[in-house]
CSV table of C-alpha atoms in Angstrom, one decimal:
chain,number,residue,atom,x,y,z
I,265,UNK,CA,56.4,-104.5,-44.4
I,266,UNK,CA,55.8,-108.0,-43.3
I,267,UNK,CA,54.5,-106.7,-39.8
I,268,UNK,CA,52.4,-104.3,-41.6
I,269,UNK,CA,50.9,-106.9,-43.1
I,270,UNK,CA,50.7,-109.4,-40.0
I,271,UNK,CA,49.1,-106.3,-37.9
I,272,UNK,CA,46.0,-105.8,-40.6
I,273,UNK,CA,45.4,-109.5,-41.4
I,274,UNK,CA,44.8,-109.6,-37.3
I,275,UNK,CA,42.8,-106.2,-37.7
I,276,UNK,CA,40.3,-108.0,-40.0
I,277,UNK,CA,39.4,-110.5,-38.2
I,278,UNK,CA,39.1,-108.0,-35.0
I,279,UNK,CA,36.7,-106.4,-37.9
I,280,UNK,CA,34.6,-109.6,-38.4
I,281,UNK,CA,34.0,-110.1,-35.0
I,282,UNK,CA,33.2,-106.4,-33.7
I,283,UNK,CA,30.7,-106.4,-36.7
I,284,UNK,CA,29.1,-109.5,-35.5
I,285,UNK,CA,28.8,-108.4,-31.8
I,286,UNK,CA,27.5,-104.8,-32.8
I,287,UNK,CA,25.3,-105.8,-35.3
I,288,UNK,CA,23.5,-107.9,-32.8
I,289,UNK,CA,23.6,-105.4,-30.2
I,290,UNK,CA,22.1,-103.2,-32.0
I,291,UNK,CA,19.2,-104.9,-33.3
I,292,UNK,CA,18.7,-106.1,-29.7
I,293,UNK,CA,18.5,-102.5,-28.4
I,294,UNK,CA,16.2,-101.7,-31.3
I,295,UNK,CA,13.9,-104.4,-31.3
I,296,UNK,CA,13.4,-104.4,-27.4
I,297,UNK,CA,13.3,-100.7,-27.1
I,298,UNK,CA,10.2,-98.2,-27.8
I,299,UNK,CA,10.0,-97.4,-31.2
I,300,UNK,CA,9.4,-93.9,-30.2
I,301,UNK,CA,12.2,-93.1,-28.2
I,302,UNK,CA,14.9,-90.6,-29.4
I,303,UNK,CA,18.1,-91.4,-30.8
I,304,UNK,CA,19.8,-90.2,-27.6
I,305,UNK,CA,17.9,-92.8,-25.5
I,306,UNK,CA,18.8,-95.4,-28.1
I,307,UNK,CA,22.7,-94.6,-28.0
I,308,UNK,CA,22.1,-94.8,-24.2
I,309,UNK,CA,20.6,-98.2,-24.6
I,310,UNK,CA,24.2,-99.3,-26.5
I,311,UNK,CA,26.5,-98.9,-23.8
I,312,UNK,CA,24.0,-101.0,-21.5
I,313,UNK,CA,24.4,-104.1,-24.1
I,314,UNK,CA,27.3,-106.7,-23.0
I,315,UNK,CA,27.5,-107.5,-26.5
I,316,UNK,CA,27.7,-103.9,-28.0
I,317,UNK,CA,30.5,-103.2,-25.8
I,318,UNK,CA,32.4,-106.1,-26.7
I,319,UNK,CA,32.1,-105.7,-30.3
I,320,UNK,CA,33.2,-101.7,-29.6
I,321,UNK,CA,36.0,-103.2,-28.0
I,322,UNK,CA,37.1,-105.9,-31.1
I,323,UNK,CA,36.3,-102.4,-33.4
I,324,UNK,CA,38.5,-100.5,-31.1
I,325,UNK,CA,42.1,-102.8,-31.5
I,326,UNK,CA,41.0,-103.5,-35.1
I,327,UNK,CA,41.8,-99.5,-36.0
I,328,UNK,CA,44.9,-99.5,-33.8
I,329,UNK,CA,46.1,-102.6,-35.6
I,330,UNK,CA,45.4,-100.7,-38.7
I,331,UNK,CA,47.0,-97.6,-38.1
I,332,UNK,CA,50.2,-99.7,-37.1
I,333,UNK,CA,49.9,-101.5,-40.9
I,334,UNK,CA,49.5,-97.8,-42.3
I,335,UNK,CA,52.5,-96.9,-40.5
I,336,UNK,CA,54.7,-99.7,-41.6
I,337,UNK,CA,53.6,-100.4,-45.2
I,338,UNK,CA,52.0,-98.6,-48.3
I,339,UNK,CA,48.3,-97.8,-48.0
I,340,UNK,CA,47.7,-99.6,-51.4
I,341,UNK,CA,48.6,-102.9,-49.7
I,342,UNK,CA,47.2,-102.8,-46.3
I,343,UNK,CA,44.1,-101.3,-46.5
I,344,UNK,CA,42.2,-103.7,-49.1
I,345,UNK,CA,43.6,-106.7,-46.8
I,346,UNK,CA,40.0,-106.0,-44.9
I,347,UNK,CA,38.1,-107.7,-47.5
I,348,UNK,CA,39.0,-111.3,-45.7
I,349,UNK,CA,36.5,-110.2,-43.5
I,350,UNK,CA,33.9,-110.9,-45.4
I,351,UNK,CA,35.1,-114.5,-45.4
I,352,UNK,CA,35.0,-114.8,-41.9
I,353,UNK,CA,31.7,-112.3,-41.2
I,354,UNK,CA,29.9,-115.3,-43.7
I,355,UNK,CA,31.3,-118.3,-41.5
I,356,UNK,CA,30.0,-116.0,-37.9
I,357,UNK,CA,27.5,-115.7,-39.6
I,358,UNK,CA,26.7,-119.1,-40.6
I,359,UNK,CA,28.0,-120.4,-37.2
I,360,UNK,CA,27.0,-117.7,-35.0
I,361,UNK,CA,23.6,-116.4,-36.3
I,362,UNK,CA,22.8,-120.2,-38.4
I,363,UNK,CA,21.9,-118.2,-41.2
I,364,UNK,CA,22.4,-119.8,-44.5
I,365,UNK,CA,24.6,-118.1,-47.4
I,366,UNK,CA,22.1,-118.0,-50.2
I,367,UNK,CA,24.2,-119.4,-53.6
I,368,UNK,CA,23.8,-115.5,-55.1
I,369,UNK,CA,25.3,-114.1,-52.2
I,370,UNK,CA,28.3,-116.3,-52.2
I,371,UNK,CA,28.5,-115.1,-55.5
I,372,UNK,CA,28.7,-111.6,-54.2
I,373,UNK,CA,31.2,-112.5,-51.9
I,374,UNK,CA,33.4,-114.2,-54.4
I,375,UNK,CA,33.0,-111.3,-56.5
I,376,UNK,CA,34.2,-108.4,-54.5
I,377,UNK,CA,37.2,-111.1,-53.0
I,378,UNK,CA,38.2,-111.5,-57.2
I,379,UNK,CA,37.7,-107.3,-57.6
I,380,UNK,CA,39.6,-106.2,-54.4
I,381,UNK,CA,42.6,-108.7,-55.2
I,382,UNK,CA,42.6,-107.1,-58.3
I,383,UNK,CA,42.7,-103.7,-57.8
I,384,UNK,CA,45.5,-104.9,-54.6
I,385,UNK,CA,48.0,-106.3,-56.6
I,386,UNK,CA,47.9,-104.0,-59.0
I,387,UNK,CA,48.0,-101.4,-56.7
I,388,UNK,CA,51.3,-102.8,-55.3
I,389,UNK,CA,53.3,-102.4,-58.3
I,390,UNK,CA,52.0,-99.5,-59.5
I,391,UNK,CA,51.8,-96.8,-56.3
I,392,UNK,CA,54.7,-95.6,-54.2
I,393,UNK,CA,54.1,-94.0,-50.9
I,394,UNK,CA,55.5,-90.7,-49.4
I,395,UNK,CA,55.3,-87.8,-47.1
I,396,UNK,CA,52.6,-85.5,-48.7
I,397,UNK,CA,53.0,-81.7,-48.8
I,398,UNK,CA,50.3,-79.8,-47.8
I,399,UNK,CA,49.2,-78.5,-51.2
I,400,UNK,CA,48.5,-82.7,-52.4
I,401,UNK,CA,46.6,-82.9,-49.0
I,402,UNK,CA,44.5,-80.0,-49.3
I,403,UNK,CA,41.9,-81.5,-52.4
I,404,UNK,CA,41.5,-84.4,-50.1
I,405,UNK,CA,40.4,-81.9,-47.1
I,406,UNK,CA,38.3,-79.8,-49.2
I,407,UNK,CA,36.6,-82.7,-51.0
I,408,UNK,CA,35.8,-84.8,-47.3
I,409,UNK,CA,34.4,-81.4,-45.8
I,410,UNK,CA,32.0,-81.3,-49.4
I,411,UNK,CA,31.3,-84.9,-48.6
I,412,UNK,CA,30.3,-84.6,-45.1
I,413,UNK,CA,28.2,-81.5,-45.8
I,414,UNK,CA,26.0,-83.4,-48.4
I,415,UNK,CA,25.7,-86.5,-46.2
I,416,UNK,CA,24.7,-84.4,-43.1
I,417,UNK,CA,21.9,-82.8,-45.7
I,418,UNK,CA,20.8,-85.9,-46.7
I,419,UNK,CA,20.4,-87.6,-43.4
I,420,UNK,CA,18.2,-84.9,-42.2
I,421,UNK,CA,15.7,-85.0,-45.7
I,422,UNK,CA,16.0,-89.0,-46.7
I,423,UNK,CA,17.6,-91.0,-43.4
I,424,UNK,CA,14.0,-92.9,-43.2
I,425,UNK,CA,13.7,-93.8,-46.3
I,426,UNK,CA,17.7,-94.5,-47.1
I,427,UNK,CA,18.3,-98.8,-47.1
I,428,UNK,CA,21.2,-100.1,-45.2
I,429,UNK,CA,23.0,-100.6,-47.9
I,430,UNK,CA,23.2,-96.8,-48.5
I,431,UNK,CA,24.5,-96.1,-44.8
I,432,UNK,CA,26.8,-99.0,-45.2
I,433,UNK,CA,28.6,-97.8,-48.2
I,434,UNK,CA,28.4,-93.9,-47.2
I,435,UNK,CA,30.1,-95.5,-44.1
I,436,UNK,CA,32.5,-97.3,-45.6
I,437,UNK,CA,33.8,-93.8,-47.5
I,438,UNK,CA,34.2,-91.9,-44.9
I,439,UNK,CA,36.0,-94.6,-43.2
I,440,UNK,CA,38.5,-95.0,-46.8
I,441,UNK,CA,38.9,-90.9,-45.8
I,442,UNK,CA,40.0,-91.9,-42.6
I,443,UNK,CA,42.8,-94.0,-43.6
I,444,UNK,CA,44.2,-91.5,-46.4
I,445,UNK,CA,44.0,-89.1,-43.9
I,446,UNK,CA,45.5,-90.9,-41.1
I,447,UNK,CA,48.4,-92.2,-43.7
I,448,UNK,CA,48.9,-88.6,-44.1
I,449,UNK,CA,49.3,-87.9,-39.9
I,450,UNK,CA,51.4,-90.9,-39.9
I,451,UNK,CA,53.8,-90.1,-42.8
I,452,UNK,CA,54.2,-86.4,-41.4
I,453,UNK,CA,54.8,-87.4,-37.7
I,454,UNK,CA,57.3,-90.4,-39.1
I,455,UNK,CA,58.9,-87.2,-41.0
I,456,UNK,CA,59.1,-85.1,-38.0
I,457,UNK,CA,60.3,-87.7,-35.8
I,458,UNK,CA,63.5,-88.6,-38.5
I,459,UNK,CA,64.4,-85.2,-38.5
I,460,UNK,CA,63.8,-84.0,-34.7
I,461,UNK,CA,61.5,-81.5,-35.6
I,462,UNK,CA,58.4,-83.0,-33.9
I,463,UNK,CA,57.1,-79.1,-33.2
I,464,UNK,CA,58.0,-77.3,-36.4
I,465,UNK,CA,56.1,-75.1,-38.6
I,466,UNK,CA,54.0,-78.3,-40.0
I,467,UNK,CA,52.4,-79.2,-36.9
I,468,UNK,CA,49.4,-76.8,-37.2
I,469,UNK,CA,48.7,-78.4,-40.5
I,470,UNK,CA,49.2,-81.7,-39.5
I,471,UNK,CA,46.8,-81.2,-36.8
I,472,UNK,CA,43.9,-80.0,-39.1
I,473,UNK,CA,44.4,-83.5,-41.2
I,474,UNK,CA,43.9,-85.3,-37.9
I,475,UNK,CA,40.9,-83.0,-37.2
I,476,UNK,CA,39.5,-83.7,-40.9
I,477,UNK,CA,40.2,-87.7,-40.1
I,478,UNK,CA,38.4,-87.4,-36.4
I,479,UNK,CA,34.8,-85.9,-38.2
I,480,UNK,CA,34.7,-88.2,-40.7
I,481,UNK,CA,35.4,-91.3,-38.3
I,482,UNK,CA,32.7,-90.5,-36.5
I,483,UNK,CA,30.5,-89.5,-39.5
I,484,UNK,CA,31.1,-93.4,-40.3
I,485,UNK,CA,30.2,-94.6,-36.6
I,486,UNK,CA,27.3,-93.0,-36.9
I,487,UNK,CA,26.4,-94.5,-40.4
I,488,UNK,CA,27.4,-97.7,-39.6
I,489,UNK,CA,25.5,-98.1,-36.6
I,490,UNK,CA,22.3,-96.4,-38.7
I,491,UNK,CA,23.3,-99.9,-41.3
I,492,UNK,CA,23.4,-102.6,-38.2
I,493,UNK,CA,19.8,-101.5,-37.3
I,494,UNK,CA,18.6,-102.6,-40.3
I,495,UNK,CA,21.0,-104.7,-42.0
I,496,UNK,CA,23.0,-107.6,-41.6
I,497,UNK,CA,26.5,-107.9,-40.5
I,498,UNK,CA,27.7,-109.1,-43.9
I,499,UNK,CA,26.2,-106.0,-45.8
I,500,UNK,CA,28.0,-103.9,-43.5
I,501,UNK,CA,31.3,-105.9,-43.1
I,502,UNK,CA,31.5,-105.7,-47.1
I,503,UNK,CA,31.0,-101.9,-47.3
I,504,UNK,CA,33.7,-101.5,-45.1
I,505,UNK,CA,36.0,-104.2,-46.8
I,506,UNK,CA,35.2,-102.6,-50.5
I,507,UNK,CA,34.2,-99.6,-50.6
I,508,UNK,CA,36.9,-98.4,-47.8
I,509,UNK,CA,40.0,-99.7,-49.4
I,510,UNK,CA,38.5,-98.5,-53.2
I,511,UNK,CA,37.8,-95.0,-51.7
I,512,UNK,CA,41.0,-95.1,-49.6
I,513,UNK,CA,43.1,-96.3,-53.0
I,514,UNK,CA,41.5,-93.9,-54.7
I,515,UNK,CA,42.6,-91.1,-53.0
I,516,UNK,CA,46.3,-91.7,-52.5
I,517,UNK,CA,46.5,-92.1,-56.6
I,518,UNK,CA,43.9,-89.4,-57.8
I,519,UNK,CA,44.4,-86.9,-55.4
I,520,UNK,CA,48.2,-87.5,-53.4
I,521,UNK,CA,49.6,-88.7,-57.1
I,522,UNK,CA,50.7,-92.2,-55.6
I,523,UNK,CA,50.6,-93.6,-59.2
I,524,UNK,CA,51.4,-91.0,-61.2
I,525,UNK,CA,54.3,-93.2,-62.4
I,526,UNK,CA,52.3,-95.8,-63.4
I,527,UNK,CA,51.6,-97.1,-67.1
I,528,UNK,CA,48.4,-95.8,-68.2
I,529,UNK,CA,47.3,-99.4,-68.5
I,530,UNK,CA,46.7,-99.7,-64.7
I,531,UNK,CA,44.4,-97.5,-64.5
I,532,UNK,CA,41.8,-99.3,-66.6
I,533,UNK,CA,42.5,-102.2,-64.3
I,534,UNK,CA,41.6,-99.8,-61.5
I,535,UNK,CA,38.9,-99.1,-62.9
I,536,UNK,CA,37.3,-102.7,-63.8
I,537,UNK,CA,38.4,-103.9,-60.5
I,538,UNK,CA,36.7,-101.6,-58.6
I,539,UNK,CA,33.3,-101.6,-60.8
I,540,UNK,CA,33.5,-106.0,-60.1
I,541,UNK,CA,33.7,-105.0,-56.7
I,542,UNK,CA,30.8,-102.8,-56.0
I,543,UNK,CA,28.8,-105.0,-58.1
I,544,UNK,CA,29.9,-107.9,-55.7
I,545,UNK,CA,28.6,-105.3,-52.6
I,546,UNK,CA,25.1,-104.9,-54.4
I,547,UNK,CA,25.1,-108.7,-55.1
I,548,UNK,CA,25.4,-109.4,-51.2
I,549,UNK,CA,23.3,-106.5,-50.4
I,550,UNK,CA,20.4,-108.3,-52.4
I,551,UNK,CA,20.9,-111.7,-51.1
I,552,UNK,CA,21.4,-111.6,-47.7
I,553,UNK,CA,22.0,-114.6,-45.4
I,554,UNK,CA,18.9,-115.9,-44.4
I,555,UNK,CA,18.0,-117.8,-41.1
I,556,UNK,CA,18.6,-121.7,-41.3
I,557,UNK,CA,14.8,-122.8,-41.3
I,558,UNK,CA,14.0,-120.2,-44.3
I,559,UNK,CA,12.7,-122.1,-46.9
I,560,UNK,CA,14.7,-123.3,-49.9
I,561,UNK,CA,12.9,-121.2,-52.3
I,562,UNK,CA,14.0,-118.4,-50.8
I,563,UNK,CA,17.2,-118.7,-51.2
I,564,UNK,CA,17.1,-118.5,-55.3
């Protein structure tokens, strides 16, 4: 448990900084690149940017650290643990970029910090964890395939007129579906590997969860990177911090019954955690930091 714990503190900060160096790849690419250009040319342009690649590569150990905190400790506490990143994307950001953290967004951040911690703690008295069978994993594959159908729709009708606070947070849940489903891989292989069954009748389905967790990753690549090119790092940093774990949380008590013990009392704590939360992620997303010489006014 404790190295679970040790591995995704380290992850978020891996998560800060990738976030950071993306975020400003990205705008670099799109602000020195032809407007006109495809989005094949622009992806192109990425993996030309020093910086890009390095906050790839800070993304990159983040998830492996994550997965190792998943496989050694209940989802319910590891995942939400991501929300320090949002106190460390403000200080890059304050450092890195000098932007200023306007008093409302501050707010925000303090806000989704209080909701999260909530809706963590809770979480770790009131869920137990467990290898799923397929028929408690199946709504959670069904309901990620609807998902990804209706955001593939809606890129293609709205994805010029959609803020980057709506990428962000699509992003975010479909990352919060990658870590139910890779809890799920990771339970089932820990299974197979305790009973020396690595290639039994299981595997197939196991395989399809990892399939399911492999589309929606990149779904929320793609939606994230969509949010840095318009957004700032913070806006994106607290989609992934909030509404991940929320999503993620959600899952694994809804859907895999990892509460279903629980005193009905928790759940109305789930539930006002989670709406002070989002409400901290729409404060933020309002009152973005703003570069050092903006005026004070602006910052009310």
């Amino acid at each position: 448990m404790i190295l679970g714990v040790g591995a995704a503190l380290v992850s978020t900060v891996l998560l800060a900084l990738g976030a950071q160096f993306q975020g400003r790849g990205v705008r670099g690419v799109e602000g020195a690149g032809d407007e006109r250009r495809s989005g094949i040319r622009r992806l192109l342009g990425l993996f030309t940017d020093g910086g890009w690649l390095l906050g790839s590569g800070f993304l990159t150990l983040a998830i492996l650290l994550q997965l190792v905190g998943l496989l050694l400790a209940p989802l319910p506490v590891v995942q939400p643990l991501g929300v320090l990143s949002l106190v460390i994307t403000a200080l890059l950001s304050r450092r890195v970029a000098h932007a200023r953290i306007q008093r409302r967004g501050a707010i925000g951040i303090a806000t989704c910090i209080v909701g999260t911690t909530a809706f963590v703690l809770t979480a770790t008295f009131a869920t137990s964890t467990a290898s799923e069978p397929p028929a408690a994993v199946v709504p959670v594959l069904v309901l990620i395939g609807s998902v990804l159908l209706a955001l593939l729709v809606a890129y293609a009708l709205l994805r010029r007129r959609v803020p980057a606070f709506a990428f962000a947070t699509a992003g975010g849940a479909c990352f919060g579906f990658v870590a139910t489903l890779m809890k799920v891989v990771l339970d089932r292989s820990a299974a197979a590997v305790h009973s020396g069954d690595l290639l039994g009748p299981g595997i197939g389905f196991t395989l399809l969860v990892l399939v399911a967790a492999g589309a929606a990753g990149l779904a929320g690549i793609s939606l994230v990177q969509r949010a840095y090119s318009t957004g700032s790092a913070d806006l994106v940093v607290a989609a992934l911090t909030v509404v991940d774990p929320l999503v993620a949380v959600t899952l694994a008590i809804v859907l895999l019954g990892q509460a279903k013990d629980a005193p009905p009392w928790t759940f109305a704590v789930f539930a006002a955690a989670e709406l002070v939360a989002i409400a901290g992620v729409v404060l933020m997303a309002r009152h973005p930091p703003r570069p050092a010489d903006t005026p004070a006014s602006a910052s009310r």
